[in-house]
Amino acid sequence: MSTSAFDWNYPSLIAHRGAGKHAPENTLSAVRLGHQHGFTMMEYDVKLSRDGVAILLHDDRIDRTSNGQGLASQYSLADLMQFDFGSWLHEKYSAEPILTLSTMAAYTIAHGIHSNIEIKPETGFEAETGARVARIAQQLWQKASVPPLLSSFSEVALEAAKLAAPELPRALLIEDHVPADYLARLQRLDCVALNLDTKLTTKELVAETLAAGYQLCIWTVNDPQRAKELLSWGCKGIVTDAIDTISPLTPF
Ligand code: G3P
Ligand code: CA
């Protein structure tokens, strides 16, 4: 993919993990709530179950966001379906199942919602997860007018995604510090964007990245003034937990 040829066609406001902390992260309830708040793009985390199904889950383990324990890769999808992925946040979500990428694709495409799929491999499964998630996404979104944006902190996963589904746009996630060679990394992975921690985002860095031909999505931005500032610098995407105060439905 040529970065300059890529037609960036995503909304500027992106709901983090579906609805931030307002619903159980990475679940269909979260996506529904984010959509009710006017969001037409969602960021969510994807990894693989033991039987290779792409599932939405942030952590390596299921302990924090379900009533189960252990690594996601210990469990088949059928096993994971036995757990409750909602009541950790509130008992009203006690029937919330694990969400598959397949169900997510069907729901979001049907409702005109765009996707930023963060490939979040369990340690040791980077290449396998990058390749498999990209292939599954390619198939699920083949008839959609706008492809999902694939992103990852793992350059190994992004490289594998690039080989598996080169036509799907990619973004490199960066936290902690911006390496001096970050533009070379974006180029090597043939990315269309840099998805950067707001703490690392300066006006100069935004200008340098834009001048090199890459878009920027900034996370996790929960202050409306900061969101405004980042957009005024030319950042294209704002990933937020604050779906009530930074919303497409309300001016901020
Ligand atoms: O994709 C941006 C952001 O979600 C990365 O951090 O830990 O929330 O997945 P995390
Ligand atoms: Ca994420």
PDB file of C-alpha atoms and ligand atoms in Angstrom:
ATOM      1  CA  MET A   1       0.000   0.000   0.000  1.00  0.00           C
ATOM      2  CA  SER A   2       1.258   3.435  -0.785  1.00  0.00           C
ATOM      3  CA  THR A   3       0.670   5.730   2.180  1.00  0.00           C
ATOM      4  CA  SER A   4       0.081   8.747  -0.015  1.00  0.00           C
ATOM      5  CA  ALA A   5      -2.484   6.814  -2.043  1.00  0.00           C
ATOM      6  CA  PHE A   6      -4.504   5.750   0.970  1.00  0.00           C
ATOM      7  CA  ASP A   7      -7.810   7.537   1.222  1.00  0.00           C
ATOM      8  CA  TRP A   8      -8.283   8.191   4.966  1.00  0.00           C
ATOM      9  CA  ASN A   9     -11.990   7.829   5.459  1.00  0.00           C
ATOM     10  CA  TYR A  10     -12.449   7.456   9.194  1.00  0.00           C
ATOM     11  CA  PRO A  11     -14.360   9.611  11.693  1.00  0.00           C
ATOM     12  CA  SER A  12     -12.235  11.779  13.969  1.00  0.00           C
ATOM     13  CA  LEU A  13     -13.734  10.542  17.249  1.00  0.00           C
ATOM     14  CA  ILE A  14     -13.107   6.931  18.225  1.00  0.00           C
ATOM     15  CA  ALA A  15     -14.582   5.187  21.266  1.00  0.00           C
ATOM     16  CA  HIS A  16     -11.864   3.350  23.193  1.00  0.00           C
ATOM     17  CA  ARG A  17     -12.707  -0.339  23.777  1.00  0.00           C
ATOM     18  CA  GLY A  18     -16.261   0.427  22.580  1.00  0.00           C
ATOM     19  CA  ALA A  19     -17.433   2.776  25.326  1.00  0.00           C
ATOM     20  CA  GLY A  20     -14.420   3.522  27.510  1.00  0.00           C
ATOM     21  CA  LYS A  21     -15.252   2.595  31.091  1.00  0.00           C
ATOM     22  CA  HIS A  22     -19.002   3.165  30.687  1.00  0.00           C
ATOM     23  CA  ALA A  23     -19.712  -0.470  29.770  1.00  0.00           C
ATOM     24  CA  PRO A  24     -17.658  -3.689  29.941  1.00  0.00           C
ATOM     25  CA  GLU A  25     -14.724  -3.095  27.586  1.00  0.00           C
ATOM     26  CA  ASN A  26     -14.548  -4.881  24.247  1.00  0.00           C
ATOM     27  CA  THR A  27     -18.118  -6.227  24.420  1.00  0.00           C
ATOM     28  CA  LEU A  28     -21.226  -5.770  22.316  1.00  0.00           C
ATOM     29  CA  SER A  29     -22.854  -3.785  25.149  1.00  0.00           C
ATOM     30  CA  ALA A  30     -19.946  -1.358  24.921  1.00  0.00           C
ATOM     31  CA  VAL A  31     -20.271  -0.998  21.167  1.00  0.00           C
ATOM     32  CA  ARG A  32     -24.021  -0.414  21.469  1.00  0.00           C
ATOM     33  CA  LEU A  33     -23.482   2.246  24.130  1.00  0.00           C
ATOM     34  CA  GLY A  34     -20.694   3.955  22.206  1.00  0.00           C
ATOM     35  CA  HIS A  35     -22.948   4.028  19.155  1.00  0.00           C
ATOM     36  CA  GLN A  36     -25.816   5.500  21.213  1.00  0.00           C
ATOM     37  CA  HIS A  37     -23.403   8.295  22.134  1.00  0.00           C
ATOM     38  CA  GLY A  38     -22.937   8.991  18.433  1.00  0.00           C
ATOM     39  CA  PHE A  39     -19.626   7.221  17.829  1.00  0.00           C
ATOM     40  CA  THR A  40     -19.215   5.710  14.390  1.00  0.00           C
ATOM     41  CA  MET A  41     -15.747   4.315  15.020  1.00  0.00           C
ATOM     42  CA  MET A  42     -14.544   1.941  17.736  1.00  0.00           C
ATOM     43  CA  GLU A  43     -11.103   0.891  18.893  1.00  0.00           C
ATOM     44  CA  TYR A  44     -10.893  -2.616  20.342  1.00  0.00           C
ATOM     45  CA  ASP A  45      -8.329  -5.269  21.253  1.00  0.00           C
ATOM     46  CA  VAL A  46      -8.111  -8.605  19.465  1.00  0.00           C
ATOM     47  CA  LYS A  47      -6.194 -11.787  20.201  1.00  0.00           C
ATOM     48  CA  LEU A  48      -6.618 -15.535  19.597  1.00  0.00           C
ATOM     49  CA  SER A  49      -8.345 -18.268  21.566  1.00  0.00           C
ATOM     50  CA  ARG A  50      -6.711 -21.706  21.815  1.00  0.00           C
ATOM     51  CA  ASP A  51      -8.583 -22.833  18.702  1.00  0.00           C
ATOM     52  CA  GLY A  52      -7.514 -19.798  16.686  1.00  0.00           C
ATOM     53  CA  VAL A  53     -10.713 -17.748  16.919  1.00  0.00           C
ATOM     54  CA  ALA A  54     -10.175 -13.970  16.912  1.00  0.00           C
ATOM     55  CA  ILE A  55     -11.698 -12.644  20.147  1.00  0.00           C
ATOM     56  CA  LEU A  56     -11.963  -9.221  21.763  1.00  0.00           C
ATOM     57  CA  LEU A  57      -9.860  -9.069  24.932  1.00  0.00           C
ATOM     58  CA  HIS A  58      -7.342  -6.557  26.248  1.00  0.00           C
ATOM     59  CA  ASP A  59      -5.281  -8.577  28.725  1.00  0.00           C
ATOM     60  CA  ASP A  60      -3.402 -11.822  28.155  1.00  0.00           C
ATOM     61  CA  ARG A  61      -5.480 -13.289  30.977  1.00  0.00           C
ATOM     62  CA  ILE A  62      -9.232 -13.302  31.394  1.00  0.00           C
ATOM     63  CA  ASP A  63      -9.127 -12.665  35.167  1.00  0.00           C
ATOM     64  CA  ARG A  64      -9.737  -8.888  35.236  1.00  0.00           C
ATOM     65  CA  THR A  65     -12.658  -8.794  32.806  1.00  0.00           C
ATOM     66  CA  SER A  66     -14.469 -12.076  33.421  1.00  0.00           C
ATOM     67  CA  ASN A  67     -15.411 -14.515  36.154  1.00  0.00           C
ATOM     68  CA  GLY A  68     -12.778 -16.968  34.862  1.00  0.00           C
ATOM     69  CA  GLN A  69      -9.048 -17.295  35.341  1.00  0.00           C
ATOM     70  CA  GLY A  70      -6.033 -17.974  33.188  1.00  0.00           C
ATOM     71  CA  LEU A  71      -4.603 -17.096  29.813  1.00  0.00           C
ATOM     72  CA  ALA A  72      -7.024 -16.628  26.923  1.00  0.00           C
ATOM     73  CA  SER A  73      -4.909 -19.058  24.898  1.00  0.00           C
ATOM     74  CA  GLN A  74      -5.746 -21.851  27.375  1.00  0.00           C
ATOM     75  CA  TYR A  75      -9.355 -21.772  26.254  1.00  0.00           C
ATOM     76  CA  SER A  76     -11.279 -22.628  23.120  1.00  0.00           C
ATOM     77  CA  LEU A  77     -14.078 -20.294  22.065  1.00  0.00           C
ATOM     78  CA  ALA A  78     -16.594 -22.799  23.451  1.00  0.00           C
ATOM     79  CA  ASP A  79     -14.788 -22.658  26.826  1.00  0.00           C
ATOM     80  CA  LEU A  80     -14.700 -18.865  26.808  1.00  0.00           C
ATOM     81  CA  MET A  81     -18.423 -18.725  26.058  1.00  0.00           C
ATOM     82  CA  GLN A  82     -19.040 -20.261  29.517  1.00  0.00           C
ATOM     83  CA  PHE A  83     -17.658 -17.176  31.262  1.00  0.00           C
ATOM     84  CA  ASP A  84     -19.329 -13.879  32.113  1.00  0.00           C
ATOM     85  CA  PHE A  85     -17.430 -10.887  30.696  1.00  0.00           C
ATOM     86  CA  GLY A  86     -19.674  -8.195  32.144  1.00  0.00           C
ATOM     87  CA  SER A  87     -20.398  -8.441  35.850  1.00  0.00           C
ATOM     88  CA  TRP A  88     -16.845  -7.412  36.803  1.00  0.00           C
ATOM     89  CA  LEU A  89     -18.059  -3.911  35.913  1.00  0.00           C
ATOM     90  CA  HIS A  90     -21.709  -4.140  36.995  1.00  0.00           C
ATOM     91  CA  GLU A  91     -24.137  -6.947  37.756  1.00  0.00           C
ATOM     92  CA  LYS A  92     -26.526  -5.680  35.068  1.00  0.00           C
ATOM     93  CA  TYR A  93     -23.988  -6.986  32.519  1.00  0.00           C
ATOM     94  CA  SER A  94     -23.787 -10.486  34.009  1.00  0.00           C
ATOM     95  CA  ALA A  95     -24.965 -12.179  30.806  1.00  0.00           C
ATOM     96  CA  GLU A  96     -22.273 -10.540  28.664  1.00  0.00           C
ATOM     97  CA  PRO A  97     -20.399 -13.134  26.576  1.00  0.00           C
ATOM     98  CA  ILE A  98     -16.954 -12.911  25.036  1.00  0.00           C
ATOM     99  CA  LEU A  99     -17.208 -11.122  21.690  1.00  0.00           C
ATOM    100  CA  THR A 100     -15.688 -12.605  18.543  1.00  0.00           C
ATOM    101  CA  LEU A 101     -14.274 -10.499  15.742  1.00  0.00           C
ATOM    102  CA  SER A 102     -16.755 -12.198  13.449  1.00  0.00           C
ATOM    103  CA  THR A 103     -19.764 -10.976  15.468  1.00  0.00           C
ATOM    104  CA  MET A 104     -18.150  -7.565  15.868  1.00  0.00           C
ATOM    105  CA  ALA A 105     -17.669  -7.258  12.104  1.00  0.00           C
ATOM    106  CA  ALA A 106     -21.270  -8.209  11.383  1.00  0.00           C
ATOM    107  CA  TYR A 107     -22.606  -5.720  13.952  1.00  0.00           C
ATOM    108  CA  THR A 108     -20.370  -2.799  13.050  1.00  0.00           C
ATOM    109  CA  ILE A 109     -20.715  -3.168   9.285  1.00  0.00           C
ATOM    110  CA  ALA A 110     -24.525  -3.421   9.619  1.00  0.00           C
ATOM    111  CA  HIS A 111     -24.572  -0.207  11.694  1.00  0.00           C
ATOM    112  CA  GLY A 112     -22.084   1.789   9.624  1.00  0.00           C
ATOM    113  CA  ILE A 113     -19.463   1.740  12.392  1.00  0.00           C
ATOM    114  CA  HIS A 114     -15.764   1.839  11.472  1.00  0.00           C
ATOM    115  CA  SER A 115     -13.146  -0.257  13.220  1.00  0.00           C
ATOM    116  CA  ASN A 116      -9.677   0.205  14.610  1.00  0.00           C
ATOM    117  CA  ILE A 117      -8.631  -3.348  15.401  1.00  0.00           C
ATOM    118  CA  GLU A 118      -5.733  -3.342  17.832  1.00  0.00           C
ATOM    119  CA  ILE A 119      -3.872  -6.603  17.346  1.00  0.00           C
ATOM    120  CA  LYS A 120      -2.960  -7.450  20.940  1.00  0.00           C
ATOM    121  CA  PRO A 121      -1.050 -10.740  20.817  1.00  0.00           C
ATOM    122  CA  GLU A 122      -0.398 -12.801  23.855  1.00  0.00           C
ATOM    123  CA  THR A 123       3.359 -12.872  24.496  1.00  0.00           C
ATOM    124  CA  GLY A 124       4.968 -15.396  22.186  1.00  0.00           C
ATOM    125  CA  PHE A 125       2.110 -15.385  19.657  1.00  0.00           C
ATOM    126  CA  GLU A 126       2.940 -12.125  17.878  1.00  0.00           C
ATOM    127  CA  ALA A 127       3.463 -13.347  14.307  1.00  0.00           C
ATOM    128  CA  GLU A 128       0.700 -15.934  14.431  1.00  0.00           C
ATOM    129  CA  THR A 129      -1.804 -13.425  15.829  1.00  0.00           C
ATOM    130  CA  GLY A 130      -0.847 -10.669  13.394  1.00  0.00           C
ATOM    131  CA  ALA A 131      -1.221 -12.935  10.382  1.00  0.00           C
ATOM    132  CA  ARG A 132      -4.382 -14.665  11.500  1.00  0.00           C
ATOM    133  CA  VAL A 133      -6.247 -11.561  12.658  1.00  0.00           C
ATOM    134  CA  ALA A 134      -5.353  -9.796   9.400  1.00  0.00           C
ATOM    135  CA  ARG A 135      -6.578 -12.713   7.298  1.00  0.00           C
ATOM    136  CA  ILE A 136      -9.816 -13.012   9.260  1.00  0.00           C
ATOM    137  CA  ALA A 137     -10.405  -9.244   9.058  1.00  0.00           C
ATOM    138  CA  GLN A 138      -9.739  -9.256   5.322  1.00  0.00           C
ATOM    139  CA  GLN A 139     -12.390 -11.884   4.845  1.00  0.00           C
ATOM    140  CA  LEU A 140     -14.948 -10.321   7.230  1.00  0.00           C
ATOM    141  CA  TRP A 141     -14.630  -6.836   5.737  1.00  0.00           C
ATOM    142  CA  GLN A 142     -14.261  -7.889   2.088  1.00  0.00           C
ATOM    143  CA  LYS A 143     -17.580  -6.325   1.100  1.00  0.00           C
ATOM    144  CA  ALA A 144     -17.340  -3.281   3.386  1.00  0.00           C
ATOM    145  CA  SER A 145     -16.752   0.085   1.754  1.00  0.00           C
ATOM    146  CA  VAL A 146     -14.110   1.128   4.299  1.00  0.00           C
ATOM    147  CA  PRO A 147     -11.558  -1.373   5.638  1.00  0.00           C
ATOM    148  CA  PRO A 148     -10.699  -1.668   9.323  1.00  0.00           C
ATOM    149  CA  LEU A 149      -7.521   0.047  10.486  1.00  0.00           C
ATOM    150  CA  LEU A 150      -5.165  -2.547  11.994  1.00  0.00           C
ATOM    151  CA  SER A 151      -2.843  -1.310  14.724  1.00  0.00           C
ATOM    152  CA  SER A 152      -0.380  -2.870  17.122  1.00  0.00           C
ATOM    153  CA  PHE A 153       2.439  -2.130  19.532  1.00  0.00           C
ATOM    154  CA  SER A 154       4.042  -5.296  18.147  1.00  0.00           C
ATOM    155  CA  GLU A 155       6.064  -4.658  15.008  1.00  0.00           C
ATOM    156  CA  VAL A 156       6.298  -8.427  14.545  1.00  0.00           C
ATOM    157  CA  ALA A 157       2.503  -8.635  14.476  1.00  0.00           C
ATOM    158  CA  LEU A 158       2.229  -5.730  12.046  1.00  0.00           C
ATOM    159  CA  GLU A 159       4.847  -7.247   9.763  1.00  0.00           C
ATOM    160  CA  ALA A 160       2.902 -10.524   9.742  1.00  0.00           C
ATOM    161  CA  ALA A 161      -0.348  -8.627   9.072  1.00  0.00           C
ATOM    162  CA  LYS A 162       1.305  -6.845   6.175  1.00  0.00           C
ATOM    163  CA  LEU A 163       2.357 -10.125   4.608  1.00  0.00           C
ATOM    164  CA  ALA A 164      -1.018 -11.787   5.217  1.00  0.00           C
ATOM    165  CA  ALA A 165      -3.325  -8.952   4.086  1.00  0.00           C
ATOM    166  CA  PRO A 166      -1.229  -6.168   2.539  1.00  0.00           C
ATOM    167  CA  GLU A 167      -4.251  -4.145   1.434  1.00  0.00           C
ATOM    168  CA  LEU A 168      -5.539  -3.581   4.983  1.00  0.00           C
ATOM    169  CA  PRO A 169      -4.242  -0.257   6.363  1.00  0.00           C
ATOM    170  CA  ARG A 170      -1.879  -0.420   9.327  1.00  0.00           C
ATOM    171  CA  ALA A 171      -0.861   1.896  12.152  1.00  0.00           C
ATOM    172  CA  LEU A 172       2.050   1.555  14.550  1.00  0.00           C
ATOM    173  CA  LEU A 173       1.168   2.116  18.221  1.00  0.00           C
ATOM    174  CA  ILE A 174       3.812   3.843  20.312  1.00  0.00           C
ATOM    175  CA  GLU A 175       3.960   4.398  24.081  1.00  0.00           C
ATOM    176  CA  ASP A 176       6.682   5.232  26.650  1.00  0.00           C
ATOM    177  CA  HIS A 177       9.015   6.950  24.179  1.00  0.00           C
ATOM    178  CA  VAL A 178       9.192   7.779  20.501  1.00  0.00           C
ATOM    179  CA  PRO A 179      12.196   6.029  18.953  1.00  0.00           C
ATOM    180  CA  ALA A 180      14.467   8.266  16.880  1.00  0.00           C
ATOM    181  CA  ASP A 181      13.822   6.063  13.852  1.00  0.00           C
ATOM    182  CA  TYR A 182      10.013   6.042  14.177  1.00  0.00           C
ATOM    183  CA  LEU A 183       9.465   7.287  10.616  1.00  0.00           C
ATOM    184  CA  ALA A 184      11.702   4.514   9.251  1.00  0.00           C
ATOM    185  CA  ARG A 185       9.633   1.991  11.226  1.00  0.00           C
ATOM    186  CA  LEU A 186       6.395   3.387   9.758  1.00  0.00           C
ATOM    187  CA  GLN A 187       7.917   3.142   6.316  1.00  0.00           C
ATOM    188  CA  ARG A 188       9.223  -0.407   6.788  1.00  0.00           C
ATOM    189  CA  LEU A 189       5.792  -1.599   7.950  1.00  0.00           C
ATOM    190  CA  ASP A 190       4.107   0.388   5.170  1.00  0.00           C
ATOM    191  CA  CYS A 191       1.832   2.057   7.721  1.00  0.00           C
ATOM    192  CA  VAL A 192      -0.681   4.780   6.990  1.00  0.00           C
ATOM    193  CA  ALA A 193      -0.668   6.179  10.523  1.00  0.00           C
ATOM    194  CA  LEU A 194       1.058   6.558  13.842  1.00  0.00           C
ATOM    195  CA  ASN A 195      -1.196   5.798  16.821  1.00  0.00           C
ATOM    196  CA  LEU A 196       0.468   7.712  19.603  1.00  0.00           C
ATOM    197  CA  ASP A 197       0.034   8.114  23.365  1.00  0.00           C
ATOM    198  CA  THR A 198      -1.249  11.630  24.091  1.00  0.00           C
ATOM    199  CA  LYS A 199       1.529  12.053  26.673  1.00  0.00           C
ATOM    200  CA  LEU A 200       4.117  11.806  23.898  1.00  0.00           C
ATOM    201  CA  THR A 201       2.303  14.014  21.407  1.00  0.00           C
ATOM    202  CA  THR A 202       3.773  17.430  20.701  1.00  0.00           C
ATOM    203  CA  LYS A 203       2.930  19.936  17.985  1.00  0.00           C
ATOM    204  CA  GLU A 204       6.402  19.444  16.465  1.00  0.00           C
ATOM    205  CA  LEU A 205       6.080  15.679  16.336  1.00  0.00           C
ATOM    206  CA  VAL A 206       2.643  15.930  14.723  1.00  0.00           C
ATOM    207  CA  ALA A 207       4.006  18.316  12.085  1.00  0.00           C
ATOM    208  CA  GLU A 208       6.999  16.063  11.362  1.00  0.00           C
ATOM    209  CA  THR A 209       4.803  12.958  11.048  1.00  0.00           C
ATOM    210  CA  LEU A 210       2.277  14.687   8.781  1.00  0.00           C
ATOM    211  CA  ALA A 211       5.071  16.088   6.605  1.00  0.00           C
ATOM    212  CA  ALA A 212       6.380  12.534   6.168  1.00  0.00           C
ATOM    213  CA  GLY A 213       2.958  11.463   4.862  1.00  0.00           C
ATOM    214  CA  TYR A 214       1.468   9.668   7.869  1.00  0.00           C
ATOM    215  CA  GLN A 215      -1.779  10.385   9.721  1.00  0.00           C
ATOM    216  CA  LEU A 216      -2.011  10.368  13.511  1.00  0.00           C
ATOM    217  CA  CYS A 217      -4.522   8.880  15.941  1.00  0.00           C
ATOM    218  CA  ILE A 218      -3.944   9.901  19.541  1.00  0.00           C
ATOM    219  CA  TRP A 219      -4.977   7.919  22.654  1.00  0.00           C
ATOM    220  CA  THR A 220      -6.360   7.990  25.259  1.00  0.00           C
ATOM    221  CA  VAL A 221      -7.662  11.561  25.221  1.00  0.00           C
ATOM    222  CA  ASN A 222     -10.252  12.305  27.905  1.00  0.00           C
ATOM    223  CA  ASP A 223      -9.951  16.090  28.171  1.00  0.00           C
ATOM    224  CA  PRO A 224     -12.086  17.942  25.595  1.00  0.00           C
ATOM    225  CA  GLN A 225      -9.618  20.867  25.432  1.00  0.00           C
ATOM    226  CA  ARG A 226      -6.771  18.491  24.646  1.00  0.00           C
ATOM    227  CA  ALA A 227      -8.898  16.768  21.988  1.00  0.00           C
ATOM    228  CA  LYS A 228      -9.569  20.149  20.390  1.00  0.00           C
ATOM    229  CA  GLU A 229      -5.884  21.033  20.451  1.00  0.00           C
ATOM    230  CA  LEU A 230      -4.821  17.745  18.856  1.00  0.00           C
ATOM    231  CA  LEU A 231      -7.405  18.110  16.091  1.00  0.00           C
ATOM    232  CA  SER A 232      -6.223  21.683  15.461  1.00  0.00           C
ATOM    233  CA  TRP A 233      -2.675  20.344  14.991  1.00  0.00           C
ATOM    234  CA  GLY A 234      -3.952  18.041  12.258  1.00  0.00           C
ATOM    235  CA  CYS A 235      -4.336  14.759  14.135  1.00  0.00           C
ATOM    236  CA  LYS A 236      -6.985  12.676  12.393  1.00  0.00           C
ATOM    237  CA  GLY A 237      -8.210  10.428  15.203  1.00  0.00           C
ATOM    238  CA  ILE A 238      -8.952  10.954  18.888  1.00  0.00           C
ATOM    239  CA  VAL A 239      -9.398   7.745  20.861  1.00  0.00           C
ATOM    240  CA  THR A 240     -11.386   8.442  24.018  1.00  0.00           C
ATOM    241  CA  ASP A 241     -12.908   6.842  27.106  1.00  0.00           C
ATOM    242  CA  ALA A 242     -14.899  10.028  27.723  1.00  0.00           C
ATOM    243  CA  ILE A 243     -17.820   9.135  25.486  1.00  0.00           C
ATOM    244  CA  ASP A 244     -20.083  11.544  27.373  1.00  0.00           C
ATOM    245  CA  THR A 245     -17.915  14.686  27.151  1.00  0.00           C
ATOM    246  CA  ILE A 246     -16.029  14.073  23.888  1.00  0.00           C
ATOM    247  CA  SER A 247     -18.837  12.954  21.645  1.00  0.00           C
ATOM    248  CA  PRO A 248     -19.899  13.430  18.042  1.00  0.00           C
ATOM    249  CA  LEU A 249     -23.341  14.391  19.418  1.00  0.00           C
ATOM    250  CA  THR A 250     -22.215  17.281  21.613  1.00  0.00           C
ATOM    251  CA  PRO A 251     -19.932  20.171  20.684  1.00  0.00           C
ATOM    252  CA  PHE A 252     -16.863  20.265  22.924  1.00  0.00           C
TER     253      PHE A 252
HETATM  254  O1  G3P B   1      -5.124   1.706  20.679  1.00  0.00           O
HETATM  255  C1  G3P B   1      -4.834   2.655  21.631  1.00  0.00           C
HETATM  256  C2  G3P B   1      -4.878   2.130  23.030  1.00  0.00           C
HETATM  257  O2  G3P B   1      -5.993   1.306  23.172  1.00  0.00           O
HETATM  258  C3  G3P B   1      -3.649   1.370  23.419  1.00  0.00           C
HETATM  259  O3  G3P B   1      -3.585   1.050  24.773  1.00  0.00           O
HETATM  260  O4  G3P B   1      -3.707  -0.527  26.663  1.00  0.00           O
HETATM  261  O5  G3P B   1      -5.714   0.746  26.004  1.00  0.00           O
HETATM  262  O6  G3P B   1      -4.885  -1.089  24.556  1.00  0.00           O
HETATM  263  P1  G3P B   1      -4.524   0.005  25.520  1.00  0.00           P
HETATM  264 CA    CA B   2      -6.378  -0.961  22.777  1.00  0.00          CA
END
